[in-house]
Amino acid sequence: MDLLQQIVARAKANKQRIVLPEATEERTLRAADRVLADDLANIILIGNPDEIAALAAKWGLENIGKATIIDPLNNPKSEEYAQLLAELRKKKGMTIEQARELVKNPLYLGCMIIKTEGADGQISGALSTTGETLRPALQIIKCAPGITCVSGAMLLITNQPQYGENGVVVMGDVAVTPMPDANQLAQIAVCTAQTAKSVAGFSEPRVAMMSFSTKGSAKHEVVDKVIEATALAREMAPELKIDGELQADAALVPSVGQKKAPGSDIAGKANVLVAPNLEVGNIGYKLVQRLGNAIAIGPILQGIARPVNDLSRGCSVDDIYYMVAITACQAQSR
């Protein structure tokens, strides 16, 4: 069973309630139909029920009737949600009138449903920008306890089973925070390890804090940041297996790790790679994807108190289907 099949199987074993706020978008609705047919998750669609029913009939989707459909313009909980949103944002000057308008927005409405325990996660991005997806999540659901920055992890499935976890490596941050400071980098490490457990199914994440230096082979302030972040991550999560600073080959290749970092429990055995900044992370995963023919799944957003994930506007039905499974696995661990 490959990793995607494993993720789907874990999602099915403990079904979660996933909101799809872009419910009249064709790929989203087709993915929802497939999710419901496969009994992968309980789906909440946000949109006009008559329009959704007409589109389902037009496209021959036979399972949409199993979804919960919430009309954002005719929602009996609108006032309750508006009052709560105004309270959550009163320090930012939000009025009740502004809140009443925002809870008609499907992206905000979905996050209010999650905030009030009516759902477990949300996925959008087929029609929306990353900013539009993240803004209501950060305003309403907020970051997880002890976390102040959001980051994105990528699952890299390679044909090199000697590396990572049978050829699978989880890498972060590849999507969100351009220049993390040491504290933020430590948070990214802890969150990426959690993603490795909840989504990739790693029983023991082994985290390498990456740099162009291994154990003092080079001196620079950016190396100092990685060393400091490693120490902070150990304080945040004492049980976490983590080491740094390590070059990529020292992190992944046992012979190199033994030579460059003798005595390290992580060198040569890492299955989670934490880039020192977004530039390195984004470039690195794309090189592995294109030159190494790896399958790249993500980015998976992490650091939010409840899972909210972002899609590419060029996403496929398959992309949305598997992101539902990934979001469900994230939700199971909370």
Coordinates of C-alpha atoms in Angstrom, one line a residue:
M1 CA 0.0 0.0 0.0
D2 CA 1.5 3.3 -1.1
L3 CA 1.5 6.4 1.1
L4 CA -1.6 8.0 -0.4
Q5 CA -3.5 4.8 0.0
Q6 CA -2.4 4.7 3.7
I7 CA -3.5 8.3 4.2
V8 CA -6.9 7.5 2.7
A9 CA -7.2 4.3 4.8
R10 CA -6.5 6.3 8.0
A11 CA -9.0 9.0 7.1
K12 CA -11.7 6.3 6.5
A13 CA -11.0 4.7 9.9
N14 CA -11.9 7.8 11.8
K15 CA -14.2 10.0 9.6
Q16 CA -13.9 13.7 10.1
R17 CA -16.2 16.6 9.1
I18 CA -14.5 18.6 6.3
V19 CA -15.9 21.9 5.0
L20 CA -15.7 22.7 1.3
P21 CA -16.6 26.4 1.0
E22 CA -16.2 26.6 -2.8
A23 CA -19.1 24.1 -3.3
T24 CA -20.3 25.3 -6.7
E25 CA -16.8 25.0 -8.3
E26 CA -16.8 21.9 -10.6
R27 CA -13.6 20.2 -9.4
T28 CA -14.6 20.7 -5.8
L29 CA -18.1 19.3 -6.3
R30 CA -16.7 16.3 -8.2
A31 CA -14.2 15.6 -5.5
A32 CA -16.9 15.9 -2.8
D33 CA -19.0 13.3 -4.7
R34 CA -16.0 10.9 -4.8
V35 CA -15.3 11.5 -1.1
L36 CA -18.9 10.7 -0.2
A37 CA -19.0 7.7 -2.5
D38 CA -15.9 6.3 -0.9
D39 CA -17.1 7.1 2.7
L40 CA -13.8 9.0 3.2
A41 CA -15.2 11.9 5.3
N42 CA -18.4 13.7 6.2
I43 CA -18.6 16.7 3.8
I44 CA -20.1 20.1 4.5
L45 CA -20.8 22.1 1.4
I46 CA -21.3 25.9 1.6
G47 CA -23.5 27.3 -1.2
N48 CA -27.0 27.7 -2.5
P49 CA -28.7 24.2 -2.1
D50 CA -30.7 24.6 -5.3
E51 CA -27.6 25.6 -7.3
I52 CA -25.6 22.7 -5.9
A53 CA -28.4 20.2 -6.7
A54 CA -28.7 21.5 -10.2
L55 CA -24.9 21.3 -10.8
A56 CA -24.8 17.8 -9.3
A57 CA -27.5 16.7 -11.7
K58 CA -25.8 18.4 -14.7
W59 CA -22.5 16.6 -13.9
G60 CA -24.1 13.3 -13.0
L61 CA -22.9 13.4 -9.4
E62 CA -25.0 10.9 -7.5
N63 CA -23.7 11.2 -3.9
I64 CA -23.9 14.9 -3.2
G65 CA -27.2 14.3 -1.4
K66 CA -25.2 12.7 1.4
A67 CA -23.5 16.0 2.2
T68 CA -24.6 18.7 4.6
I69 CA -25.3 21.8 2.6
I70 CA -25.3 25.2 4.3
D71 CA -26.6 28.3 2.5
P72 CA -24.5 31.3 3.5
L73 CA -27.3 33.7 2.7
N74 CA -30.0 31.8 4.5
N75 CA -28.3 30.3 7.5
P76 CA -30.3 30.1 10.8
K77 CA -27.0 30.4 12.8
S78 CA -25.9 33.6 11.0
E79 CA -26.6 35.9 13.9
E80 CA -24.9 33.6 16.4
Y81 CA -21.9 33.5 14.2
A82 CA -21.9 37.2 13.7
Q83 CA -22.0 37.9 17.4
L84 CA -19.1 35.6 18.1
L85 CA -17.0 37.0 15.2
A86 CA -17.6 40.5 16.4
E87 CA -16.5 39.5 19.9
L88 CA -13.4 37.7 18.5
R89 CA -12.4 40.8 16.5
K90 CA -13.6 43.6 18.7
K91 CA -10.0 44.6 19.6
K92 CA -9.4 45.1 15.9
G93 CA -12.4 47.4 15.7
M94 CA -14.9 45.0 13.9
T95 CA -18.5 46.1 14.2
I96 CA -21.5 43.7 14.4
E97 CA -22.6 45.0 11.0
Q98 CA -19.2 44.1 9.5
A99 CA -19.4 40.7 11.1
R100 CA -22.9 40.1 9.7
E101 CA -21.5 40.6 6.2
L102 CA -18.4 38.5 6.7
V103 CA -20.4 35.4 7.9
K104 CA -22.1 35.4 4.5
N105 CA -18.6 34.8 3.0
P106 CA -18.2 31.0 2.6
L107 CA -14.5 31.1 3.7
Y108 CA -15.4 32.9 6.9
L109 CA -18.5 30.9 7.5
G110 CA -16.6 27.6 7.2
C111 CA -14.1 28.8 9.9
M112 CA -17.0 29.8 12.1
I113 CA -18.5 26.3 11.8
I114 CA -15.1 24.9 12.8
K115 CA -14.7 27.4 15.7
T116 CA -18.1 26.3 17.1
E117 CA -17.2 22.6 16.9
G118 CA -19.5 21.9 13.9
A119 CA -16.6 20.7 11.7
D120 CA -13.1 19.5 11.9
G121 CA -11.3 21.1 9.0
Q122 CA -11.6 23.2 5.8
I123 CA -10.1 23.2 2.3
S124 CA -10.3 26.0 -0.2
G125 CA -8.1 27.5 -2.9
A126 CA -9.6 26.2 -6.2
L127 CA -11.1 29.7 -6.5
S128 CA -9.4 31.6 -3.7
T129 CA -5.9 32.9 -3.1
T130 CA -3.7 31.7 -0.3
G131 CA -4.3 35.0 1.5
E132 CA -8.1 34.6 1.2
T133 CA -7.8 31.0 2.6
L134 CA -5.5 32.0 5.5
R135 CA -7.1 35.3 6.6
P136 CA -10.3 33.9 8.2
A137 CA -8.5 30.9 9.6
L138 CA -6.0 33.1 11.5
Q139 CA -8.7 35.6 12.6
I140 CA -11.1 33.0 13.8
I141 CA -9.4 29.7 14.5
K142 CA -6.0 31.2 15.3
C143 CA -2.7 29.4 15.8
A144 CA -2.3 26.3 17.9
P145 CA -1.2 26.8 21.5
G146 CA 2.5 27.8 21.7
I147 CA 2.7 28.5 17.9
T148 CA 2.8 32.0 16.4
C149 CA 3.6 31.3 12.8
V150 CA 2.0 29.2 10.1
S151 CA 4.1 27.1 7.8
G152 CA 3.7 24.6 5.0
A153 CA 5.1 21.0 4.8
M154 CA 5.6 18.9 1.7
L155 CA 5.5 15.1 1.5
L156 CA 8.2 14.0 -0.9
I157 CA 7.8 10.4 -2.2
T158 CA 11.0 9.3 -3.9
N159 CA 12.1 6.1 -5.5
Q160 CA 15.1 5.9 -3.2
P161 CA 14.0 3.7 -0.3
Q162 CA 17.4 4.0 1.5
Y163 CA 16.6 7.6 2.4
G164 CA 14.1 9.1 4.8
E165 CA 11.3 6.7 5.8
N166 CA 11.4 4.1 3.0
G167 CA 11.9 6.8 0.5
V168 CA 9.5 9.3 2.0
V169 CA 10.7 12.6 3.4
V170 CA 8.6 15.5 4.9
M171 CA 10.0 18.9 4.4
G172 CA 9.1 22.3 5.8
D173 CA 8.7 25.3 5.5
V174 CA 8.1 25.3 1.8
A175 CA 5.1 27.7 1.5
V176 CA 4.5 30.4 4.1
T177 CA 7.1 32.2 6.3
P178 CA 9.9 33.8 4.2
M179 CA 12.5 34.5 6.8
P180 CA 11.7 32.8 10.1
D181 CA 13.7 33.8 13.2
A182 CA 15.1 31.2 15.5
N183 CA 11.9 30.8 17.5
Q184 CA 9.7 30.5 14.4
L185 CA 12.1 28.0 12.9
A186 CA 11.9 25.9 16.0
Q187 CA 8.1 26.1 15.8
I188 CA 8.3 25.0 12.1
A189 CA 10.4 22.0 13.2
V190 CA 7.9 20.9 15.8
C191 CA 4.9 21.4 13.5
T192 CA 6.6 19.5 10.6
A193 CA 7.4 16.6 12.9
Q194 CA 3.7 16.5 13.9
T195 CA 2.7 16.5 10.2
A196 CA 5.1 13.6 9.6
K197 CA 3.2 11.7 12.4
S198 CA -0.4 12.6 11.6
V199 CA -0.3 12.6 7.8
A200 CA 2.7 10.6 6.7
G201 CA 2.2 8.1 9.5
F202 CA 5.8 8.2 10.8
S203 CA 6.0 6.5 14.1
E204 CA 9.3 8.3 14.9
P205 CA 10.0 11.6 13.2
R206 CA 13.8 12.2 13.0
V207 CA 14.3 15.9 12.3
A208 CA 17.3 17.5 10.7
M209 CA 17.7 21.2 10.9
M210 CA 19.4 22.0 7.6
S211 CA 22.2 24.4 6.8
F212 CA 25.2 24.8 4.6
S213 CA 27.3 23.7 7.6
T214 CA 27.5 20.5 9.7
K215 CA 28.4 20.8 13.3
G216 CA 30.5 23.9 13.0
S217 CA 32.1 23.2 9.7
A218 CA 31.3 26.8 8.7
K219 CA 30.7 30.0 10.7
H220 CA 28.0 32.5 9.9
E221 CA 25.0 34.2 11.6
V222 CA 22.5 32.1 9.5
V223 CA 24.2 29.0 10.9
D224 CA 23.9 30.4 14.4
K225 CA 20.2 30.8 13.8
V226 CA 19.8 27.1 13.0
I227 CA 21.8 26.1 16.0
E228 CA 19.6 28.3 18.2
A229 CA 16.4 27.0 16.6
T230 CA 17.5 23.4 17.3
A231 CA 18.0 24.2 21.0
L232 CA 14.6 26.0 21.2
A233 CA 12.8 23.1 19.5
R234 CA 14.3 20.7 22.0
E235 CA 12.9 22.9 24.8
M236 CA 9.5 23.1 23.1
A237 CA 9.3 19.3 22.5
P238 CA 11.8 17.4 24.7
E239 CA 10.6 14.1 23.3
L240 CA 11.4 15.1 19.7
K241 CA 14.4 13.5 18.0
I242 CA 16.1 16.4 16.4
D243 CA 19.6 17.5 15.5
G244 CA 21.4 20.4 13.7
E245 CA 23.0 22.1 12.0
L246 CA 23.3 19.4 9.3
Q247 CA 24.0 19.6 5.6
A248 CA 21.5 17.7 3.4
D249 CA 23.9 14.8 2.7
A250 CA 24.9 14.5 6.3
A251 CA 21.2 14.4 7.2
L252 CA 20.2 11.7 4.7
V253 CA 23.3 9.5 3.8
P254 CA 24.5 7.2 6.7
S255 CA 28.1 7.1 5.6
V256 CA 28.3 10.9 5.2
G257 CA 26.4 11.5 8.5
Q258 CA 28.8 9.2 10.4
K259 CA 31.8 11.0 9.0
K260 CA 30.5 14.6 9.4
A261 CA 28.5 14.2 12.6
P262 CA 29.7 11.2 14.5
G263 CA 27.6 10.3 17.5
S264 CA 24.5 12.1 16.1
D265 CA 21.2 10.1 16.4
I266 CA 19.8 11.9 13.4
A267 CA 22.7 12.3 10.9
G268 CA 22.2 9.8 8.0
K269 CA 18.8 8.8 9.4
A270 CA 16.6 11.9 9.0
N271 CA 13.1 11.6 7.6
V272 CA 12.0 15.2 8.4
L273 CA 14.0 18.1 6.8
V274 CA 13.6 21.7 8.1
A275 CA 14.9 24.3 5.7
P276 CA 16.5 27.5 7.3
N277 CA 14.1 29.7 5.3
L278 CA 11.4 29.6 2.7
E279 CA 13.7 30.3 -0.2
V280 CA 15.7 27.2 0.5
G281 CA 12.7 25.1 1.3
N282 CA 10.7 26.0 -1.8
I283 CA 13.7 25.7 -4.2
G284 CA 14.8 22.5 -2.6
Y285 CA 11.5 20.6 -2.8
K286 CA 11.0 21.6 -6.4
L287 CA 14.5 20.4 -7.4
V288 CA 13.8 17.1 -5.8
Q289 CA 10.4 16.9 -7.5
R290 CA 11.7 17.8 -11.0
L291 CA 15.2 16.4 -11.2
G292 CA 14.6 13.5 -8.8
N293 CA 11.2 12.6 -10.1
A294 CA 9.8 12.7 -6.6
I295 CA 6.0 12.9 -6.0
A296 CA 5.4 16.1 -4.1
I297 CA 2.2 16.3 -2.0
G298 CA 1.2 19.6 -0.4
P299 CA 1.8 22.1 0.8
I300 CA 0.1 21.0 4.0
L301 CA -0.6 24.0 6.2
Q302 CA 0.5 23.6 9.8
G303 CA 0.4 25.7 13.0
I304 CA -3.3 26.5 12.8
A305 CA -5.4 25.3 15.8
R306 CA -7.6 23.3 13.5
P307 CA -6.6 22.2 10.0
V308 CA -7.3 24.6 7.2
N309 CA -5.6 23.7 3.9
D310 CA -4.9 25.6 0.7
L311 CA -5.2 24.3 -2.8
S312 CA -3.6 25.6 -6.0
R313 CA -6.1 27.3 -8.3
G314 CA -4.8 24.8 -10.9
C315 CA -5.7 21.8 -8.7
S316 CA -7.3 18.6 -10.0
V317 CA -10.1 16.6 -8.6
D318 CA -7.5 14.1 -7.4
D319 CA -5.7 16.9 -5.6
I320 CA -8.8 17.9 -3.7
Y321 CA -9.8 14.3 -2.9
Y322 CA -6.4 13.6 -1.4
M323 CA -6.3 16.9 0.5
V324 CA -9.6 16.0 2.1
A325 CA -7.9 12.8 3.3
I326 CA -4.8 14.7 4.5
T327 CA -7.0 17.3 6.4
A328 CA -8.9 14.5 8.0
C329 CA -5.7 12.8 9.2
Q330 CA -4.5 16.2 10.6
A331 CA -7.9 16.6 12.4
Q332 CA -7.7 13.1 14.0
S333 CA -4.6 14.1 15.9
R334 CA -6.1 17.2 17.6

